């Protein structure tokens, strides 16, 4: 049995967030109403109306949501309830909502929904609850009541074009540092910066140079061993992450994505390969591109899973000896439900590991990690509650009986580590590249 | 009574059908036109293949994961919707009325089958009502509108059944049957019942997104 996560806090409460509180003091009822009505009028259309008016409150979406399942089926956590208690009320009251309502709306939209879209597959009408929650976040952003920690990352995007306040020289230094270290292992290894006309631009999220530089090392070894013609941009645009997408700051999202695409275009690469990150993929492949009026990304975007699949299946990377310990594999929403890479990720994991134990449910129906969609980025104030909300995920992982958990997504990775720690699962969370680097012929 | 009856069976019937047909065209038309003008990108993601794939899967009983998870609910709601749609259209007495007025007729259901379907609609309607009253998520999100819509749908069937079996005074029952039927028709474009019109479009849209952008199943 799982250690009971609910022992510390059983009752539902609205968590105090200093940025939300500060934002609320600046608002007047008129301002709130104006922002809500203007956003609904100028940024939404018949889709939102249809979703909200058509929903027959059948409740079939409820069991899709791990929040609902983690909280003993408490109604407020069902997707339909989240819609009703946020955008539903805003529409019904024609924007005349008060601060208490907004506090609750912030908590629901930013911390009780990962925008994972699992419930979309459970609604007979295909109502996109993630879209509805995004509209709530958009309104909260415009009202200036975004949770503090995630807002800080959005500020970082705005000021530096990356998520972690990484300065340009730090970025280049980090790459050279990793190149230097890796050359002790592979003497002629390079991390080519700004190589014009390379086949691939490799992009990462800012937490990699900030505190997970070994991932860049591993990527460099994989690229060099496979003999890939690759490059990384030295100038802003190297970061593919995008928390502005999740705060509701579409304008900053657009700037960040433009910088990313333009970095690739400037370097005249054929395609962008990105590291094992889910939300960045969503942003580049599905959301940010649309804001910039690209139906599909202007430069082909390949997620790491897809890329490893290509390298292994074409024999560019050979496996020396498979990883022996049983592993389980988490299906991140943004690349599985968002890009259909479920069979490729299994191909890769089976190529590098001897024993893959599936989670149940899996593939498109996998439970969300509970961290993505910007939820983990809302930071420490919400962590205890997040752990309670992730109970179902913890059970699902534990049922596999494995000690190694592969998660090809950064947000999932961090969230799953929290879960493993909190529920004392004693599991090691790894990226595919952690194992691939270990078992490949170099 | 006779003048009231003549009213609901005369001008009111015309009004009901006109409101239903014109309202539905308006609803669908404005939905599509506004989508085109305000959210044109949606149309560019619509895929014939994946939209139909999604619709096909979702009209097959038990084809989706969630339908299998709620087997009893699925069984009942499929029977409910099929009976709800077919029995009024294929009822002998309805077709006869159309035939008398417009000289148009089509295949009909045996009365016994129509009778059973009517009972199915009412019984499953009661099941849906019970589901709304039971503590839990459905009750939490249910509003008066949901009860009203359910009532609007079930009443014509209850009254039709009673009229056919002459349970209460026939004239009164046939009057309420026609009236409640008219209310239901007029409610379709302007209440949640509009899922009858728009449901296929939202389904096809999300099916298109999942199929051609996300390369994943939406069931």
XYZ file of C-alpha atoms in Angstrom:
661
model
C 0.000 0.000 0.000
C 1.019 3.543 -0.550
C 1.965 5.758 2.281
C -1.139 7.850 2.709
C -0.428 11.180 1.160
C -3.597 12.682 2.478
C -2.544 12.369 6.099
C -1.125 15.880 6.240
C -3.973 17.718 4.587
C -7.370 16.288 3.948
C -9.494 19.337 3.435
C -9.482 21.375 0.310
C -8.164 24.856 0.693
C -7.186 27.725 -1.494
C -3.429 28.096 -1.327
C -2.067 31.567 -0.782
C 0.222 32.710 -3.553
C 1.815 36.102 -3.015
C 1.767 37.098 -6.677
C -1.888 36.186 -7.009
C -2.717 38.133 -3.865
C -0.732 41.147 -5.015
C -2.426 41.020 -8.398
C -5.869 40.843 -6.859
C -5.327 44.046 -4.885
C -4.945 45.878 -8.187
C -8.273 44.725 -9.587
C -11.676 46.354 -9.543
C -14.956 44.636 -10.443
C -15.110 46.755 -13.609
C -11.605 45.790 -14.635
C -12.316 42.100 -14.043
C -15.466 42.217 -16.074
C -13.870 44.150 -18.909
C -10.954 41.744 -19.192
C -13.154 38.658 -19.112
C -15.654 39.951 -21.638
C -13.008 41.356 -23.952
C -11.039 38.132 -23.931
C -14.124 36.061 -24.616
C -15.169 38.400 -27.395
C -11.853 38.945 -29.116
C -10.024 35.663 -28.523
C -12.695 33.003 -28.542
C -15.455 32.065 -30.893
C -18.149 29.509 -31.551
C -15.916 26.671 -30.409
C -15.926 27.865 -26.808
C -19.648 28.590 -26.946
C -20.386 25.180 -28.381
C -18.265 23.409 -25.775
C -19.823 25.225 -22.857
C -23.415 25.192 -24.099
C -23.400 21.674 -25.421
C -21.967 19.865 -22.416
C -24.823 17.795 -20.999
C -23.084 17.283 -17.654
C -22.940 13.532 -18.090
C -19.791 13.328 -15.995
C -18.138 10.780 -18.282
C -14.946 12.827 -18.307
C -14.466 12.494 -14.559
C -12.675 9.188 -14.437
C -10.248 10.300 -17.094
C -8.712 12.723 -14.642
C -6.055 11.560 -12.224
C -6.883 14.483 -9.930
C -10.392 13.149 -9.540
C -9.118 9.632 -8.964
C -6.421 10.782 -6.551
C -8.902 12.684 -4.396
C -11.381 9.884 -3.705
C -13.574 10.976 -6.608
C -14.273 14.333 -5.065
C -16.501 16.054 -7.627
C -14.597 19.358 -7.746
C -11.648 17.614 -9.417
C -13.575 16.254 -12.379
C -12.862 18.061 -15.652
C -16.491 19.078 -16.069
C -16.495 20.553 -12.554
C -13.313 22.491 -13.247
C -14.960 23.958 -16.320
C -18.117 24.778 -14.435
C -16.209 26.420 -11.582
C -14.039 28.577 -13.845
C -14.976 29.576 -17.375
C -18.574 28.379 -16.885
C -19.130 30.847 -14.060
C -17.327 33.637 -15.893
C -19.681 33.224 -18.829
C -22.788 32.710 -16.717
C -22.121 35.807 -14.626
C -21.029 37.816 -17.660
C -17.681 38.541 -16.055
C -19.087 39.762 -12.760
C -16.936 37.571 -10.534
C -15.157 38.444 -7.306
C -11.687 37.923 -5.894
C -12.560 34.723 -4.086
C -13.806 33.274 -7.324
C -10.615 34.319 -9.101
C -8.386 32.789 -6.396
C -10.174 29.532 -6.940
C -10.048 29.866 -10.731
C -6.279 30.413 -10.592
C -5.786 27.368 -8.430
C -7.950 25.183 -10.652
C -6.637 26.323 -14.014
C -2.930 26.490 -13.137
C -2.508 23.760 -10.535
C -5.343 21.280 -10.865
C -5.223 20.695 -14.587
C -2.129 19.642 -16.512
C -3.771 20.363 -19.869
C -2.930 16.743 -20.669
C -6.095 16.216 -22.746
C -6.746 12.750 -21.422
C -10.337 13.746 -20.706
C -10.786 14.800 -24.320
C -10.612 11.117 -25.190
C -13.368 10.366 -22.697
C -15.906 12.981 -23.791
C -18.412 11.765 -26.383
C -18.434 15.243 -27.958
C -14.672 15.597 -27.798
C -14.887 18.735 -25.690
C -11.365 20.034 -25.249
C -11.142 20.845 -21.554
C -7.454 21.734 -21.877
C -8.433 24.448 -24.326
C -11.041 25.753 -21.896
C -8.507 25.815 -19.048
C -6.073 27.646 -21.323
C -8.678 30.342 -21.843
C -9.050 30.659 -18.071
C -5.269 31.004 -17.786
C -5.276 33.581 -20.545
C -7.828 35.629 -18.629
C -5.853 35.264 -15.383
C -2.695 36.351 -17.179
C -4.420 39.433 -18.495
C -5.727 40.167 -15.005
C -2.172 39.890 -13.662
C -2.889 37.066 -11.250
C -0.536 34.327 -12.423
C 1.106 32.231 -9.671
C 4.466 33.674 -8.698
C 6.913 30.943 -9.627
C 5.617 30.273 -13.097
C 5.305 33.988 -13.729
C 8.988 34.300 -12.939
C 9.821 31.849 -15.699
C 7.628 33.815 -18.078
C 9.520 36.970 -17.075
C 12.737 35.143 -17.813
C 11.453 34.226 -21.266
C 10.556 37.843 -21.884
C 13.902 39.226 -20.739
C 16.352 36.572 -21.935
C 14.429 34.429 -24.437
C 15.100 31.458 -22.195
C 13.294 30.058 -19.211
C 16.028 30.137 -16.545
C 17.682 33.551 -16.750
C 20.675 31.952 -18.492
C 22.936 34.688 -19.839
C 24.363 34.371 -23.312
C 27.950 33.846 -22.147
C 26.813 31.288 -19.578
C 25.114 29.381 -22.344
C 28.158 29.288 -24.561
C 30.426 28.548 -21.593
C 28.272 25.629 -20.584
C 28.409 24.132 -24.054
C 32.181 24.530 -24.187
C 32.514 23.095 -20.725
C 30.485 20.027 -21.736
C 32.450 19.762 -24.964
C 35.688 19.899 -23.001
C 34.557 17.222 -20.574
C 33.256 14.976 -23.323
C 36.520 15.226 -25.252
C 38.152 13.290 -22.447
C 35.889 10.431 -23.454
C 35.777 11.009 -27.201
C 38.828 13.058 -28.192
C 37.493 14.536 -31.437
C 34.024 15.329 -30.111
C 32.595 18.733 -30.991
C 29.523 20.694 -30.038
C 29.405 22.772 -33.214
C 28.071 26.252 -32.571
C 26.345 28.198 -35.346
C 27.343 25.826 -38.095
C 25.627 27.110 -41.179
C 23.805 24.575 -43.294
C 24.069 21.739 -40.802
C 21.457 19.029 -41.157
C 20.159 19.413 -37.623
C 19.791 22.184 -35.089
C 19.695 20.630 -31.647
C 17.695 22.621 -29.126
C 17.192 22.098 -25.430
C 15.278 23.637 -22.571
C 17.057 26.140 -20.367
C 17.145 23.903 -17.268
C 19.694 21.755 -19.163
C 22.484 24.343 -19.233
C 21.313 25.666 -15.862
C 21.507 22.483 -13.793
C 21.348 19.376 -15.981
C 24.381 19.981 -18.169
C 25.169 16.272 -18.270
C 22.219 15.879 -20.633
C 23.994 18.102 -23.141
C 27.097 15.975 -22.676
C 25.107 12.820 -23.418
C 23.442 14.380 -26.444
C 26.834 15.436 -27.776
C 28.177 11.908 -27.394
C 25.122 10.468 -29.159
C 25.378 13.005 -32.002
C 29.103 12.493 -32.468
C 28.953 8.714 -32.295
C 26.131 8.617 -34.821
C 28.075 10.952 -37.090
C 25.258 13.458 -37.292
C 25.819 16.811 -38.980
C 24.491 19.032 -36.197
C 24.776 22.407 -34.590
C 23.522 24.472 -31.695
C 22.799 28.192 -31.909
C 24.913 30.493 -29.749
C 22.393 33.311 -29.786
C 18.966 33.422 -28.110
C 16.593 31.003 -29.752
C 18.488 27.981 -28.461
C 15.886 27.391 -25.759
C 12.813 25.548 -27.021
C 10.939 25.695 -23.725
C 7.954 27.877 -23.168
C 6.299 28.588 -19.859
C 4.650 31.666 -21.310
C 2.432 29.248 -23.211
C 1.247 27.935 -19.861
C 0.829 31.246 -18.055
C -1.461 32.476 -20.816
C 1.063 35.003 -22.083
C 0.605 34.283 -25.768
C 2.544 37.378 -26.822
C 5.718 36.219 -25.089
C 5.090 32.691 -26.311
C 5.032 34.051 -29.839
C 8.297 35.937 -29.387
C 10.025 32.908 -27.890
C 8.843 30.587 -30.644
C 9.757 33.059 -33.341
C 13.268 33.307 -31.924
C 13.525 29.529 -31.947
C 12.315 29.081 -35.513
C 14.436 31.982 -36.709
C 17.543 30.491 -35.119
C 16.944 27.380 -37.213
C 16.229 29.391 -40.348
C 19.306 31.564 -39.859
C 21.459 28.449 -39.586
C 19.724 27.012 -42.665
C 19.296 23.627 -41.043
C 16.948 21.007 -42.441
C 15.273 20.229 -39.172
C 15.172 20.895 -35.468
C 15.821 18.001 -33.109
C 14.846 18.666 -29.555
C 15.810 17.012 -26.301
C 13.523 14.925 -24.156
C 11.004 17.570 -23.298
C 7.262 17.389 -23.727
C 5.931 20.878 -23.177
C 8.579 22.361 -25.462
C 7.430 19.996 -28.148
C 3.821 21.031 -27.613
C 4.851 24.638 -27.854
C 6.894 24.285 -31.033
C 4.721 21.719 -32.773
C 1.191 22.518 -31.720
C 0.632 25.811 -29.919
C 3.337 28.412 -30.537
C 3.421 27.780 -34.273
C -0.318 28.438 -34.449
C 0.045 31.744 -32.629
C 2.590 32.680 -35.309
C 0.104 31.592 -37.991
C 2.042 28.537 -39.057
C -0.355 25.660 -39.511
C 2.556 23.316 -38.911
C 6.068 24.267 -37.759
C 7.987 26.117 -40.512
C 11.005 23.924 -39.839
C 10.392 20.199 -39.265
C 10.580 19.438 -35.559
C 11.740 16.042 -34.362
C 11.392 14.979 -30.747
C 14.288 13.073 -29.159
C 12.270 9.828 -29.127
C 11.755 10.087 -32.865
C 15.419 10.920 -33.358
C 16.722 8.015 -31.249
C 14.362 5.756 -33.177
C 15.913 6.993 -36.405
C 19.489 6.531 -35.131
C 18.894 3.047 -33.773
C 16.724 1.718 -36.584
C 19.187 2.870 -39.246
C 22.099 1.412 -37.319
C 23.828 4.746 -36.729
C 23.833 3.918 -33.049
C 24.582 0.366 -32.037
C 23.811 -1.098 -28.660
C 26.720 -2.672 -26.852
C 24.793 -4.364 -24.109
C 21.207 -3.842 -23.107
C 20.256 -2.385 -19.764
C 19.455 -5.389 -17.581
C 17.215 -4.174 -14.814
C 13.449 -4.139 -15.516
C 12.262 -0.686 -16.479
C 8.888 0.916 -16.892
C 8.052 3.650 -19.355
C 5.969 6.756 -18.815
C 4.064 8.096 -21.838
C 4.259 11.896 -21.689
C 1.052 13.544 -22.907
C 2.700 16.014 -25.221
C 4.595 13.517 -27.346
C 2.245 10.539 -27.064
C -1.252 12.023 -27.069
C 0.360 15.030 -28.743
C 2.449 13.356 -31.421
C 1.788 9.633 -31.412
C 5.323 8.537 -30.565
C 4.166 5.616 -28.396
C 5.388 2.826 -30.657
C 8.675 4.562 -31.375
C 9.383 5.108 -27.697
C 8.764 1.407 -27.117
C 11.006 0.492 -30.012
C 13.786 2.578 -28.521
C 13.324 1.355 -24.968
C 13.172 -2.271 -26.104
C 16.325 -1.707 -28.117
C 18.244 -0.478 -25.105
C 16.612 -2.367 -22.225
C 16.075 -6.058 -21.736
C 12.836 -5.890 -19.860
C 10.161 -3.270 -20.316
C 7.265 -3.595 -17.904
C 4.251 -1.652 -19.134
C 2.276 0.647 -16.889
C -1.487 0.221 -16.944
C -3.083 2.144 -18.554
C -0.511 3.135 -21.139
C 0.071 4.816 -24.501
C -2.617 7.446 -25.201
C -4.424 6.427 -22.053
C -1.511 6.820 -19.694
C -2.139 8.911 -16.601
C -0.545 12.312 -16.594
C 2.614 12.805 -14.532
C 0.781 15.506 -12.601
C 3.587 17.992 -13.112
C 3.221 19.132 -16.703
C 1.132 21.915 -18.127
C 2.999 24.357 -15.917
C 1.672 22.797 -12.711
C 5.063 21.938 -11.231
C 6.308 25.354 -12.298
C 3.834 26.987 -9.942
C 6.379 26.024 -7.350
C 6.718 25.181 -3.670
C 3.465 26.741 -2.418
C 1.535 24.087 -4.289
C 3.812 21.107 -3.835
C 2.103 19.380 -0.917
C -1.202 19.587 -2.662
C 0.366 18.394 -5.902
C 1.596 15.275 -4.165
C -1.912 14.515 -2.925
C -3.205 15.095 -6.433
C -0.662 12.621 -7.822
C -1.661 9.664 -5.708
C -3.204 7.751 -8.588
C -0.059 8.192 -10.615
C 2.013 6.896 -7.729
C -0.147 3.774 -7.541
C 0.130 3.223 -11.271
C 3.921 3.417 -11.170
C 4.189 1.261 -8.095
C 2.090 -1.482 -9.655
C 4.815 -2.094 -12.232
C 7.121 -3.342 -9.521
C 10.148 -1.929 -11.319
C 12.889 0.185 -9.845
C 13.706 2.194 -12.937
C 11.243 4.608 -14.491
C 11.980 6.049 -17.921
C 10.387 9.359 -18.716
C 11.274 11.065 -21.987
C 10.033 14.460 -20.804
C 11.556 17.008 -18.448
C 8.394 18.079 -16.655
C 7.269 14.498 -16.214
C 10.762 13.643 -15.033
C 10.759 16.251 -12.281
C 7.202 15.452 -11.258
C 7.826 11.727 -11.188
C 10.919 12.239 -9.046
C 8.776 14.162 -6.578
C 6.222 11.359 -6.605
C 8.833 8.643 -6.104
C 10.300 10.595 -3.230
C 7.025 11.534 -1.570
C 5.458 8.096 -1.814
C 8.766 6.389 -1.021
C 8.676 4.276 -4.166
C 12.445 3.900 -4.241
C 12.540 4.300 -8.008
C 15.176 5.858 -10.149
C 13.753 8.217 -12.788
C 15.760 8.323 -16.006
C 15.676 9.904 -19.410
C 16.054 7.617 -22.421
C 19.374 9.303 -23.107
C 20.676 8.349 -19.643
C 20.358 4.689 -20.549
C 21.148 5.060 -24.235
C 24.402 6.804 -23.377
C 25.260 4.001 -20.975
C 24.549 1.063 -23.286
C 25.566 2.310 -26.741
C 28.742 1.501 -28.608
C 30.933 4.577 -28.482
C -60.796 22.046 -25.316
C -61.571 21.570 -28.984
C -60.347 24.996 -29.930
C -57.159 24.443 -27.910
C -56.657 21.104 -29.598
C -57.205 22.651 -33.001
C -54.632 25.260 -32.106
C -51.868 22.846 -31.085
C -52.643 20.536 -33.969
C -52.988 23.416 -36.397
C -50.994 26.653 -36.334
C -48.849 25.608 -33.370
C -47.622 22.541 -35.198
C -46.512 24.697 -38.089
C -44.796 27.059 -35.714
C -43.028 24.203 -33.953
C -41.678 22.701 -37.159
C -40.666 26.066 -38.529
C -38.881 26.983 -35.300
C -37.189 23.605 -35.283
C -36.099 23.662 -38.916
C -35.285 27.340 -39.267
C -33.744 27.397 -35.795
C -31.564 24.424 -36.604
C -30.435 25.911 -39.885
C -29.730 29.188 -38.115
C -27.844 27.446 -35.322
C -25.712 25.363 -37.648
C -25.281 28.154 -40.161
C -24.196 30.755 -37.631
C -21.920 28.207 -35.979
C -20.172 27.498 -39.259
C -20.094 31.088 -40.476
C -18.754 32.388 -37.174
C -16.188 29.616 -37.059
C -15.030 30.682 -40.479
C -14.824 34.353 -39.604
C -13.507 34.120 -36.042
C -11.616 30.851 -35.873
C -10.814 30.098 -39.461
C -7.788 28.062 -38.474
C -10.131 25.373 -37.192
C -11.396 24.730 -40.696
C -7.862 24.363 -41.971
C -7.263 21.519 -39.512
C -10.453 19.687 -40.415
C -9.676 16.367 -42.006
C -12.314 14.369 -43.792
C -10.598 11.105 -43.089
C -9.892 11.574 -39.400
C -13.118 13.434 -38.699
C -15.104 10.538 -40.087
C -12.866 8.032 -38.330
C -13.658 9.671 -35.025
C -17.389 9.881 -35.730
C -17.462 6.273 -36.804
C -15.747 5.029 -33.662
C -17.917 7.116 -31.388
C -21.230 5.956 -32.855
C -20.270 2.309 -32.453
C -21.411 0.973 -29.093
C -18.516 -0.089 -26.882
C -15.888 0.997 -29.385
C -14.179 3.463 -27.091
C -12.333 2.878 -23.838
C -14.742 5.016 -21.867
C -17.813 3.276 -23.286
C -16.396 -0.042 -22.122
C -15.613 1.418 -18.721
C -19.251 2.384 -18.326
C -20.862 -0.610 -19.992
C -24.303 -0.249 -18.448
C -24.438 3.459 -19.120
C -23.310 2.885 -22.700
C -25.910 0.189 -23.276
C -28.693 2.357 -21.893
C -27.726 5.590 -23.624
C -27.370 3.902 -26.989
C -30.809 2.337 -26.659
C -32.132 5.666 -25.406
C -30.827 7.677 -28.339
C -31.782 5.119 -30.969
C -35.306 4.792 -29.607
C -35.614 8.524 -29.160
C -34.737 9.194 -32.769
C -36.426 6.304 -34.533
C -39.701 5.703 -32.755
C -41.304 9.092 -33.484
C -40.164 9.076 -37.090
C -41.224 5.517 -37.809
C -44.408 5.431 -35.774
C -47.449 4.267 -37.799
C -49.781 6.970 -36.493
C -47.241 9.737 -37.160
C -46.631 8.528 -40.693
C -50.379 8.278 -41.274
C -50.844 11.901 -40.246
C -48.138 12.998 -42.642
C -49.672 10.818 -45.340
C -53.111 12.369 -44.838
C -51.776 15.904 -45.076
C -49.004 15.625 -47.628
C -49.540 12.289 -49.303
C -46.104 11.187 -48.172
C -45.343 7.975 -46.374
C -42.494 5.682 -45.461
C -41.684 2.433 -43.752
C -43.013 2.109 -40.231
C -42.265 0.116 -37.128
C -44.730 -2.466 -35.864
C -46.719 -0.880 -33.061
C -45.360 -3.300 -30.505
C -41.768 -2.381 -31.336
C -42.578 1.331 -31.180
C -44.265 0.721 -27.871
C -41.208 -1.026 -26.474
C -38.977 1.767 -27.750
C -41.181 4.299 -26.025
C -40.873 2.416 -22.783
C -37.100 2.308 -23.321
C -36.978 6.085 -23.722
C -38.973 6.673 -20.580
C -37.192 4.050 -18.513
C -33.739 5.163 -19.561
C -34.822 8.748 -19.005
C -35.615 7.774 -15.439
C -32.221 6.101 -15.215
C -30.570 9.333 -16.349
C -32.624 11.226 -13.813
C -31.587 8.865 -11.033
C -27.995 9.287 -12.091
C -28.338 13.034 -11.701
C -29.887 12.679 -8.257
C -27.277 10.273 -6.943
C -24.557 12.026 -4.911
C -21.345 12.369 -6.883
C -19.924 14.188 -9.841
C -23.071 14.169 -11.984
C -25.168 15.672 -9.213
C -22.423 18.206 -8.491
C -22.556 19.641 -12.006
C -26.262 19.191 -12.693
C -28.317 22.364 -12.957
C -32.039 22.995 -13.253
C -31.519 23.266 -16.985
C -30.360 19.660 -17.104
C -33.510 18.474 -15.368
C -35.659 20.646 -17.603
C -34.057 19.276 -20.750
C -34.563 15.727 -19.575
C -38.184 16.470 -18.819
C -38.700 18.091 -22.200
C -37.387 14.956 -23.884
C -39.295 12.398 -21.854
C -42.722 14.049 -21.636
C -43.777 13.521 -25.259
C -43.013 9.836 -24.865
C -44.876 9.464 -21.600
C -47.910 11.265 -22.964
C -47.749 9.474 -26.301
C -47.668 6.130 -24.557
C -50.592 7.108 -22.349
C -52.588 8.387 -25.264
C -51.997 5.238 -27.313
C -53.031 3.019 -24.416
C -55.836 5.395 -23.448
C -54.706 5.479 -19.843
C -56.193 8.897 -19.098
C -58.839 10.743 -21.142
C -57.632 10.333 -24.712
C -58.299 13.883 -25.817
C -56.379 15.383 -22.948
C -53.440 13.055 -23.460
C -53.215 13.569 -27.191
C -53.360 17.295 -26.588
C -50.499 17.228 -24.073
C -48.616 14.789 -26.279
C -48.707 17.132 -29.240
C -47.899 20.144 -27.106
C -44.916 18.554 -25.347
C -43.690 17.166 -28.660
C -43.775 20.657 -30.092
C -41.884 22.015 -27.125
C -39.215 19.378 -27.614
C -38.838 20.174 -31.297
C -38.518 23.879 -30.606
C -36.050 23.238 -27.793
C -33.601 21.328 -29.971
C -31.803 24.290 -31.567
C -31.871 26.481 -28.471
C -30.957 24.229 -25.552
C -28.328 21.619 -24.778
C -30.285 19.397 -27.123
C -28.337 21.210 -29.811
C -25.715 18.524 -29.295
C -27.863 16.759 -31.858
C -26.752 19.395 -34.363
C -23.269 20.385 -33.218
C -21.988 17.194 -31.629
C -20.854 15.739 -34.920
C -18.821 18.859 -35.685
C -16.979 19.076 -32.376
C -16.325 15.351 -32.621
C -15.021 15.616 -36.171
C -12.819 18.552 -35.221
C -11.135 16.841 -32.294
C -10.885 13.682 -34.377
C -9.078 15.690 -37.043
C -6.692 17.215 -34.513
C -5.904 13.840 -32.999
C -5.601 12.081 -36.316
C -3.690 14.460 -38.521
C -1.724 16.605 -36.047
C -1.338 14.428 -32.982
C -1.165 11.070 -34.764
C -3.010 9.516 -31.884
C -6.371 7.922 -31.295
C -9.084 9.999 -29.694
C -10.913 7.138 -28.080
